PDB file of C-alpha atoms in Angstrom:
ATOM      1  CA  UNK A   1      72.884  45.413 106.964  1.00  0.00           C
ATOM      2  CA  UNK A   2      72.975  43.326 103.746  1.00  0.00           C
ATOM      3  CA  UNK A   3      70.715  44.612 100.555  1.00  0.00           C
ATOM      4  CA  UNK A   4      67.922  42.681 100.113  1.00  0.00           C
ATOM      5  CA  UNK A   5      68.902  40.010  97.194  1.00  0.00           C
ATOM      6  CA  UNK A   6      71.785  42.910  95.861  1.00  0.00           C
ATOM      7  CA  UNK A   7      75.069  41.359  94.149  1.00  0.00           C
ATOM      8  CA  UNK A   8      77.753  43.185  94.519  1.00  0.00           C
ATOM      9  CA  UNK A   9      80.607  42.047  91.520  1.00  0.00           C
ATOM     10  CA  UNK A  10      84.051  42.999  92.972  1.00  0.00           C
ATOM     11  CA  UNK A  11      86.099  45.379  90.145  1.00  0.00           C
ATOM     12  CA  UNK A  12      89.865  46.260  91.051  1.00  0.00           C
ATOM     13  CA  UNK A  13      90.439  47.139  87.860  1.00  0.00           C
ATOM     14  CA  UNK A  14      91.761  43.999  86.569  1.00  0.00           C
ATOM     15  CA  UNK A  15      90.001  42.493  83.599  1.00  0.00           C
ATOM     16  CA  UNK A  16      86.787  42.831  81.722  1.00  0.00           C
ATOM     17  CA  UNK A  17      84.418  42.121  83.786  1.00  0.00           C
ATOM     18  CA  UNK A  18      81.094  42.792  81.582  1.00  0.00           C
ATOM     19  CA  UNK A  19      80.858  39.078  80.790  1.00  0.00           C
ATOM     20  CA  UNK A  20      80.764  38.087  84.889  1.00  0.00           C
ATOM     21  CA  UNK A  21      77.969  40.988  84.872  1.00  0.00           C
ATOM     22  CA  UNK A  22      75.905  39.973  82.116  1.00  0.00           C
ATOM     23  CA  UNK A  23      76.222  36.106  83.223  1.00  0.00           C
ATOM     24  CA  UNK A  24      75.056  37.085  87.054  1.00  0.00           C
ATOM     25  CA  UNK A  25      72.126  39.091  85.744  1.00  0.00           C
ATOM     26  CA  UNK A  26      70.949  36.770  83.456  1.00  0.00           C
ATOM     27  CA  UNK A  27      70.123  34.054  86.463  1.00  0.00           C
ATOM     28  CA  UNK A  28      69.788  36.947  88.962  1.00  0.00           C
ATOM     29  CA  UNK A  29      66.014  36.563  88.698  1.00  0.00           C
ATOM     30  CA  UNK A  30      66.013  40.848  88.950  1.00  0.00           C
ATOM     31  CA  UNK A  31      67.849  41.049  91.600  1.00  0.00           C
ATOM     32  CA  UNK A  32      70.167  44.500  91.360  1.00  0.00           C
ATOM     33  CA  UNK A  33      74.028  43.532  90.271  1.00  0.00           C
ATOM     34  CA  UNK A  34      76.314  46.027  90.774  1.00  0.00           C
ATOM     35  CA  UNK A  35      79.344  46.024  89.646  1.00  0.00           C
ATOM     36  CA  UNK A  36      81.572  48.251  92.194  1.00  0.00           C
ATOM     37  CA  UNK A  37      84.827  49.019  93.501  1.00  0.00           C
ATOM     38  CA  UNK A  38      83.285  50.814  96.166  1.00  0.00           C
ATOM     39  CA  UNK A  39      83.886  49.020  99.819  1.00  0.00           C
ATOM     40  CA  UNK A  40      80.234  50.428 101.297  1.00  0.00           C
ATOM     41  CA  UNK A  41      78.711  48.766  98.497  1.00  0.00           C
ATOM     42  CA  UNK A  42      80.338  45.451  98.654  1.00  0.00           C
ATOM     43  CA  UNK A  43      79.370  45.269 102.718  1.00  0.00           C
ATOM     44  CA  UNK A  44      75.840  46.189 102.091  1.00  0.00           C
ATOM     45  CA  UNK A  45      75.636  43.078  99.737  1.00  0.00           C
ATOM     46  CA  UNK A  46      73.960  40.064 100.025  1.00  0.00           C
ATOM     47  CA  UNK A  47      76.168  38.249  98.240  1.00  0.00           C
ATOM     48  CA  UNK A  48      79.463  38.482  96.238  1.00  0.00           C
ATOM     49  CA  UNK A  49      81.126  37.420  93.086  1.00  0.00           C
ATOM     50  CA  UNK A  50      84.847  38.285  93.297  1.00  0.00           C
ATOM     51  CA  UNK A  51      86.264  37.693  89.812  1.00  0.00           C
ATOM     52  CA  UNK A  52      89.624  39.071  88.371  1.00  0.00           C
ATOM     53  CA  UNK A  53      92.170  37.500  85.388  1.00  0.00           C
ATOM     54  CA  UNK A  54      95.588  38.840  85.125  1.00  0.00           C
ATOM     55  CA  UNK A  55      99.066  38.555  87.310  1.00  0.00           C
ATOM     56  CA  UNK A  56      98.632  37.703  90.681  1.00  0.00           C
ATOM     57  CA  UNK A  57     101.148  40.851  91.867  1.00  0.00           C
ATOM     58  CA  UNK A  58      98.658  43.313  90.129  1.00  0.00           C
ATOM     59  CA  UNK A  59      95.895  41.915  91.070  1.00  0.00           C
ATOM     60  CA  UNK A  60      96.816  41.938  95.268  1.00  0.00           C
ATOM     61  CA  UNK A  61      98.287  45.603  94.396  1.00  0.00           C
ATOM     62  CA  UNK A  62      95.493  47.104  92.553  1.00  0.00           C
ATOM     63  CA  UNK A  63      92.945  45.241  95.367  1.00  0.00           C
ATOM     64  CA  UNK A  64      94.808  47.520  98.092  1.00  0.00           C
ATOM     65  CA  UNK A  65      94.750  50.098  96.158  1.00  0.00           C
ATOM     66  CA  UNK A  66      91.249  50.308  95.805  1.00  0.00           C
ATOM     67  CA  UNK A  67      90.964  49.748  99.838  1.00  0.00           C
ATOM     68  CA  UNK A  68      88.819  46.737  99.192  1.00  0.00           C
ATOM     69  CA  UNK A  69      90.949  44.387 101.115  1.00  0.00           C
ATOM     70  CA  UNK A  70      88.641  45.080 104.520  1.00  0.00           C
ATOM     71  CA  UNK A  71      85.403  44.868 102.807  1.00  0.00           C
ATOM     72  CA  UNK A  72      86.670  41.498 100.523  1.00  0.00           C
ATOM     73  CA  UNK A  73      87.894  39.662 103.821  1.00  0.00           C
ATOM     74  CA  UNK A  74      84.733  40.956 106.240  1.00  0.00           C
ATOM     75  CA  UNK A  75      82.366  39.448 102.919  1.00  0.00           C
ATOM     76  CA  UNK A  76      84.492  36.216 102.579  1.00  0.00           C
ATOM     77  CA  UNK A  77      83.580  35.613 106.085  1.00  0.00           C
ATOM     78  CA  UNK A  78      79.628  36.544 106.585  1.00  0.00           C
ATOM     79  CA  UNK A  79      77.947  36.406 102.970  1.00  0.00           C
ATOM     80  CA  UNK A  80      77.911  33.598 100.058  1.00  0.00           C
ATOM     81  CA  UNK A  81      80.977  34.524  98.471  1.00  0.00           C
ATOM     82  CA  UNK A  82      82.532  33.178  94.575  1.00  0.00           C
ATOM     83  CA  UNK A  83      85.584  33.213  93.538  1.00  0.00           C
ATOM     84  CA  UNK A  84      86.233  33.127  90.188  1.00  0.00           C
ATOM     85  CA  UNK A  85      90.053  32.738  88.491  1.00  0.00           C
ATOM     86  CA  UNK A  86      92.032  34.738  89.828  1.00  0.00           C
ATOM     87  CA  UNK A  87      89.690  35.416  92.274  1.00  0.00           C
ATOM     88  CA  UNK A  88      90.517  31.676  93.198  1.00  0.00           C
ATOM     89  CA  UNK A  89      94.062  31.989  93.371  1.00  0.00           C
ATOM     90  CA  UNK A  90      94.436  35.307  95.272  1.00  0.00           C
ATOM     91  CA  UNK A  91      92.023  33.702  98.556  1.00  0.00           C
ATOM     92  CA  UNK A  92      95.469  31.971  98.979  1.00  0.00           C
ATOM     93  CA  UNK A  93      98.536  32.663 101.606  1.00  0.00           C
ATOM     94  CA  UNK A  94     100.830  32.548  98.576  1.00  0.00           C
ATOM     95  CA  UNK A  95     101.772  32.896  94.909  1.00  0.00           C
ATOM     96  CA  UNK A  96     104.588  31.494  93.230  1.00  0.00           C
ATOM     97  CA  UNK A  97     103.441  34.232  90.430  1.00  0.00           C
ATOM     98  CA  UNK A  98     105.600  36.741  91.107  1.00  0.00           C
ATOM     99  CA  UNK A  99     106.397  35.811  94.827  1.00  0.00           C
ATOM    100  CA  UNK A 100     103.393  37.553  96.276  1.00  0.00           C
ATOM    101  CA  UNK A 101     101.634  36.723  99.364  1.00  0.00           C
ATOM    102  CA  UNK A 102      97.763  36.536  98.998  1.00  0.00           C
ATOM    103  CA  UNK A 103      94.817  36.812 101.360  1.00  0.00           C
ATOM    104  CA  UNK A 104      95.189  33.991 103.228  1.00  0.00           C
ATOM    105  CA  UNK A 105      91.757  32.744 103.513  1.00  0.00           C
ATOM    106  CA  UNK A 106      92.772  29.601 102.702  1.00  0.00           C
ATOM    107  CA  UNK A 107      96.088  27.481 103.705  1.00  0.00           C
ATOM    108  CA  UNK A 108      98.311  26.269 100.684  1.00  0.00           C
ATOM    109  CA  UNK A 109     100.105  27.912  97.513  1.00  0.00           C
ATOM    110  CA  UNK A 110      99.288  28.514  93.878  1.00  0.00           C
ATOM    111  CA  UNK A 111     101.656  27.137  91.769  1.00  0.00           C
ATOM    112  CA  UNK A 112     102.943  26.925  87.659  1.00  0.00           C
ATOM    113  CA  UNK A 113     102.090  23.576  86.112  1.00  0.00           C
ATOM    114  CA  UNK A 114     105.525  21.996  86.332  1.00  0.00           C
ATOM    115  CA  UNK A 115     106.444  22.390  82.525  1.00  0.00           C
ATOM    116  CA  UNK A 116     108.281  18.635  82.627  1.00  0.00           C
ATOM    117  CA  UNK A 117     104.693  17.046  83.476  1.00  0.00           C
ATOM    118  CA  UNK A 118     102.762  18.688  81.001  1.00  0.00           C
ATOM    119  CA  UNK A 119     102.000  15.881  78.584  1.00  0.00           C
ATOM    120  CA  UNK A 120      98.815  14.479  77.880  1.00  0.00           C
ATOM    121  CA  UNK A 121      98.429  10.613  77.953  1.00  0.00           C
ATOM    122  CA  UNK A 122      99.596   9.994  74.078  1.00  0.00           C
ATOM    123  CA  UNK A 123     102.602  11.854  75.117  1.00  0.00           C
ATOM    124  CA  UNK A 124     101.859  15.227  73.394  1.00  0.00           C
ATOM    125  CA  UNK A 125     102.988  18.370  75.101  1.00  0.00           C
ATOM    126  CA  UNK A 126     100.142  20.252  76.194  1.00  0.00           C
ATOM    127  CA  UNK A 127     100.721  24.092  76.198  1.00  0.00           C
ATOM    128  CA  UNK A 128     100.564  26.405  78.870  1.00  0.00           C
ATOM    129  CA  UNK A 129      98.750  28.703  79.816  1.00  0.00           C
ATOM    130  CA  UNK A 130      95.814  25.889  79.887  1.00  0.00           C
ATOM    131  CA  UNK A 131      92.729  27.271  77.560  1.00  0.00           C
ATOM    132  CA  UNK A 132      89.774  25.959  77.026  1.00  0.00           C
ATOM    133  CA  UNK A 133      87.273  23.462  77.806  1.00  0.00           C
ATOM    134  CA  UNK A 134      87.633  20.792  80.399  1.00  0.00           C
ATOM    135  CA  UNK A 135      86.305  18.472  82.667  1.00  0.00           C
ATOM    136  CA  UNK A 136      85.613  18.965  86.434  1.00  0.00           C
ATOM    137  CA  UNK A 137      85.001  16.376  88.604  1.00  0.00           C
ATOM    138  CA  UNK A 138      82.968  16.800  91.700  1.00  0.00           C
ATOM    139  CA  UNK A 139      84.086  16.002  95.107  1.00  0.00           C
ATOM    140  CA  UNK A 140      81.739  14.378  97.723  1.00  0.00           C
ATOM    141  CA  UNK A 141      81.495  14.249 101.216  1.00  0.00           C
ATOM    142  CA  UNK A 142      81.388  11.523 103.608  1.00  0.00           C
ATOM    143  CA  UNK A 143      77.522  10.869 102.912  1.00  0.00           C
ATOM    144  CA  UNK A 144      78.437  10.521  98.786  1.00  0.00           C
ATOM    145  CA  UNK A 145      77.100  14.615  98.321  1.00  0.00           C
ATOM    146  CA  UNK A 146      78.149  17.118  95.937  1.00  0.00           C
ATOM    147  CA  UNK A 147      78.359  20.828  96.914  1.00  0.00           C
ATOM    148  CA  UNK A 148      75.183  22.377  96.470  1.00  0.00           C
ATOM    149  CA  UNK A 149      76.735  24.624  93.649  1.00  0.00           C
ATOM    150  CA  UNK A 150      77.036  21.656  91.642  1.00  0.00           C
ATOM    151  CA  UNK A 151      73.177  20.900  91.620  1.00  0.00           C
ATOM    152  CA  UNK A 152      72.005  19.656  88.610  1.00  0.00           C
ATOM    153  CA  UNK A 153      75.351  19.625  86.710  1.00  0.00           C
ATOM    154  CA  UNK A 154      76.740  16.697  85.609  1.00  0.00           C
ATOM    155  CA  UNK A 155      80.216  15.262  87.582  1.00  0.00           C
ATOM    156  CA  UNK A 156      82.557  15.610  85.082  1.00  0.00           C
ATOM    157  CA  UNK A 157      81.008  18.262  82.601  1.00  0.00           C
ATOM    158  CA  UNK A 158      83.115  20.644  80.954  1.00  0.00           C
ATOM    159  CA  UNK A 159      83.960  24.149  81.621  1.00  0.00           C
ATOM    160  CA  UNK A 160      85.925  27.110  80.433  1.00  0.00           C
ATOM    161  CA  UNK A 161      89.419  27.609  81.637  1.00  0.00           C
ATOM    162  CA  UNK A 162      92.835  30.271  81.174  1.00  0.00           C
ATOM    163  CA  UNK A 163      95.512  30.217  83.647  1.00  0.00           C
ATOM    164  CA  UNK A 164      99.220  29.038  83.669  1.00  0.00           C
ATOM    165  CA  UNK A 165      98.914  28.374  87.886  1.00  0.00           C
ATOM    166  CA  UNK A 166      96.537  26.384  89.523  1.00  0.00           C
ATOM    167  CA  UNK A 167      96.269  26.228  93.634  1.00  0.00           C
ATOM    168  CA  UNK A 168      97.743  23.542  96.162  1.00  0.00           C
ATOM    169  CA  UNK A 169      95.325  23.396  99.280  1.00  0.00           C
ATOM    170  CA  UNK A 170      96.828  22.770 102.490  1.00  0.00           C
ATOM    171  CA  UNK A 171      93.591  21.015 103.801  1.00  0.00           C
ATOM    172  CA  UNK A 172      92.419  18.799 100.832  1.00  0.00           C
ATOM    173  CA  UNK A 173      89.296  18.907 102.505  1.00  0.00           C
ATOM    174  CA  UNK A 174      88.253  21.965 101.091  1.00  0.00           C
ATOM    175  CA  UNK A 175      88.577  20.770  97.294  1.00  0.00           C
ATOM    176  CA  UNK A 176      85.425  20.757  95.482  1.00  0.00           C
ATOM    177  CA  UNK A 177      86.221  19.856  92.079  1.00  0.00           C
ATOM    178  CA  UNK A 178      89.573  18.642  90.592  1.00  0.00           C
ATOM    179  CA  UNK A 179      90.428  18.851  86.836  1.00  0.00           C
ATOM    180  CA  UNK A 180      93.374  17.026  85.197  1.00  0.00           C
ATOM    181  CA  UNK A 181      95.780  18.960  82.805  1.00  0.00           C
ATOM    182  CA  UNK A 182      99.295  17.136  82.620  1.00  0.00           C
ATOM    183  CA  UNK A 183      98.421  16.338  86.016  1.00  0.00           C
ATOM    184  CA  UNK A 184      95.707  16.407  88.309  1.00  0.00           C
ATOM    185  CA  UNK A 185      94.747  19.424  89.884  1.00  0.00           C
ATOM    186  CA  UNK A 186      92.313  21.558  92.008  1.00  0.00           C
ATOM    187  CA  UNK A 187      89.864  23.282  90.121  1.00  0.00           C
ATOM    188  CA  UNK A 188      87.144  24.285  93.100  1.00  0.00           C
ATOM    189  CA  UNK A 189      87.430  24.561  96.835  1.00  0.00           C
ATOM    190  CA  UNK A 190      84.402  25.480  99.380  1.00  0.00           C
ATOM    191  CA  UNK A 191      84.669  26.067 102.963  1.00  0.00           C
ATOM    192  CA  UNK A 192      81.553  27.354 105.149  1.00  0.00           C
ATOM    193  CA  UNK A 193      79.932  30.655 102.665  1.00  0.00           C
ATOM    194  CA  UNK A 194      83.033  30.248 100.377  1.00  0.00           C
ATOM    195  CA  UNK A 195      83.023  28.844  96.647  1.00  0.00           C
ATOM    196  CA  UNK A 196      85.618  29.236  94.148  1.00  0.00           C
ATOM    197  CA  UNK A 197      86.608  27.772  90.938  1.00  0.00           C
ATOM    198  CA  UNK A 198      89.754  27.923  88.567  1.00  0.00           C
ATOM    199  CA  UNK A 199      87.534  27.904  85.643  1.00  0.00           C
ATOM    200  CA  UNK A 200      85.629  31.230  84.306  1.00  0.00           C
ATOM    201  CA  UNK A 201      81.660  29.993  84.429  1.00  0.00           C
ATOM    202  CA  UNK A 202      80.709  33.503  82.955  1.00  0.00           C
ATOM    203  CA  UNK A 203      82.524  31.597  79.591  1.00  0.00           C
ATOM    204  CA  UNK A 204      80.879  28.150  80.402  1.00  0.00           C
ATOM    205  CA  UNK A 205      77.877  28.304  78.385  1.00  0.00           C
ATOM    206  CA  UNK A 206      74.624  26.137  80.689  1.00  0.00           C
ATOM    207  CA  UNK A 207      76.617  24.428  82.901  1.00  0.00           C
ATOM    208  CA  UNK A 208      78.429  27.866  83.874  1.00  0.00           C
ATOM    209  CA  UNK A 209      74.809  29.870  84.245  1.00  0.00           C
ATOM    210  CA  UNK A 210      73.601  26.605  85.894  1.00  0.00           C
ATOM    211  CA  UNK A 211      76.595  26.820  88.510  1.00  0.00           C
ATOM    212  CA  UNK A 212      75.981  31.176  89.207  1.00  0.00           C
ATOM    213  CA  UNK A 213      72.292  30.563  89.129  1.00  0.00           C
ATOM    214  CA  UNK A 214      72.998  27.905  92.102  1.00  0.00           C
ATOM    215  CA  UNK A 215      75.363  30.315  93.872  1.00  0.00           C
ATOM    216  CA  UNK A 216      72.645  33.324  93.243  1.00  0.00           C
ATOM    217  CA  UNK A 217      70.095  30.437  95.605  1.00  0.00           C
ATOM    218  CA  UNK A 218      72.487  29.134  98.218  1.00  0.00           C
ATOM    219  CA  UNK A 219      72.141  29.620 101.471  1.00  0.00           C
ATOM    220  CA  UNK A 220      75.380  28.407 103.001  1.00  0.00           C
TER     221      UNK A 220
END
């Protein structure tokens, strides 16, 4: 049984994750946020924020390690789940990042930017990895409506990015947001209790504690 309003922060070791803590706690409203590589404490969550930055073929390796793979898939099914990065990338069947198959949650790949398309619209060669700011724009459904995540943030407002690969949904109708970087891309997908974005909303300044303070109130 879930923990009344607990947040459990996923930590397999890869990257720092005090700035996802501090981010979630400071919208958490005092609810506990935990951060925890323990799977009894991730399935007694109520929610989860699954974060991570570094090579996909650590990342999957040091997940196993850690046994959280059960616990990761059972939350990514039952409780409001964010992905965030890598966290992202690795809900994916595969990685061109080292060859590496992911969790397959989701249908599609994650790819490099293709280095002969990364030019910006002067012509200037835009470096990879992309870092920094940049805009994400919102997809809508049928009725014209945003994901609930994106309540009260402005379609098209900028956000905090670092990643050389970017993922390729099978279904393009689980994009949420798409950013453009040399070419377009998807920056946020959603499916049923599932969020995730590309971009690191811990690093986002308002419109990132406006998007985990959403996530920390939806009831998917």
């Amino acid at each position: 049984m879930a923990a009344e309003g607990m947040i459990a922060v996923i930590d397999y070791g890869m990257g720092n994750l005090r700035s996802v803590w501090q981010a979630v706690v400071h919208v958490a409203e005092g609810r506990e946020v935990c951060v925890t590589a323990d799977p009894a404490v991730v399935a007694a969550a109520e929610r989860v924020v699954f974060p991570g930055q570094g090579a996909m073929p650590d990342c999957m390796r040091e997940l196993d390690a850690r046994g959280l793979r059960p616990a990761l898939l059972d939350a990514a099914h039952d409780k409001p789940f964010l992905g965030i990065c890598i966290g992202l990338q690795m809900l994916f069947q595969h990685s061109e990042e080292g060859d590496v198959a992911g969790l397959g949650l989701f249908a599609g790949s994650v790819r490099r930017f293709p280095a002969a398309q990364m030019v910006d619209a002067a012509g200037v060669r835009l470096k990879v990895p992309h870092m920094g700011w940049n805009e994400v724009g919102q997809t809508v459904d049928g009725a014209g409506v945003a994901h609930p995540l994106w309540q009260g943030i402005p379609d098209g407002e900028r956000f905090y990015f670092v990643h050389s690969y970017f993922v390729d949904p099978a279904d393009r109708g689980i994009v949420a947001g798409t950013t453009d970087y040399g070419i377009p891309f998807t920056s946020a997908v959603a499916r049923d209790n599932i969020f995730a974005v590309q971009c690191h909303p811990e690093k986002s300044a308002q419109a990132g504690l406006a998007l985990l303070a959403n996530f920390i109130h939806w009831s998917p």
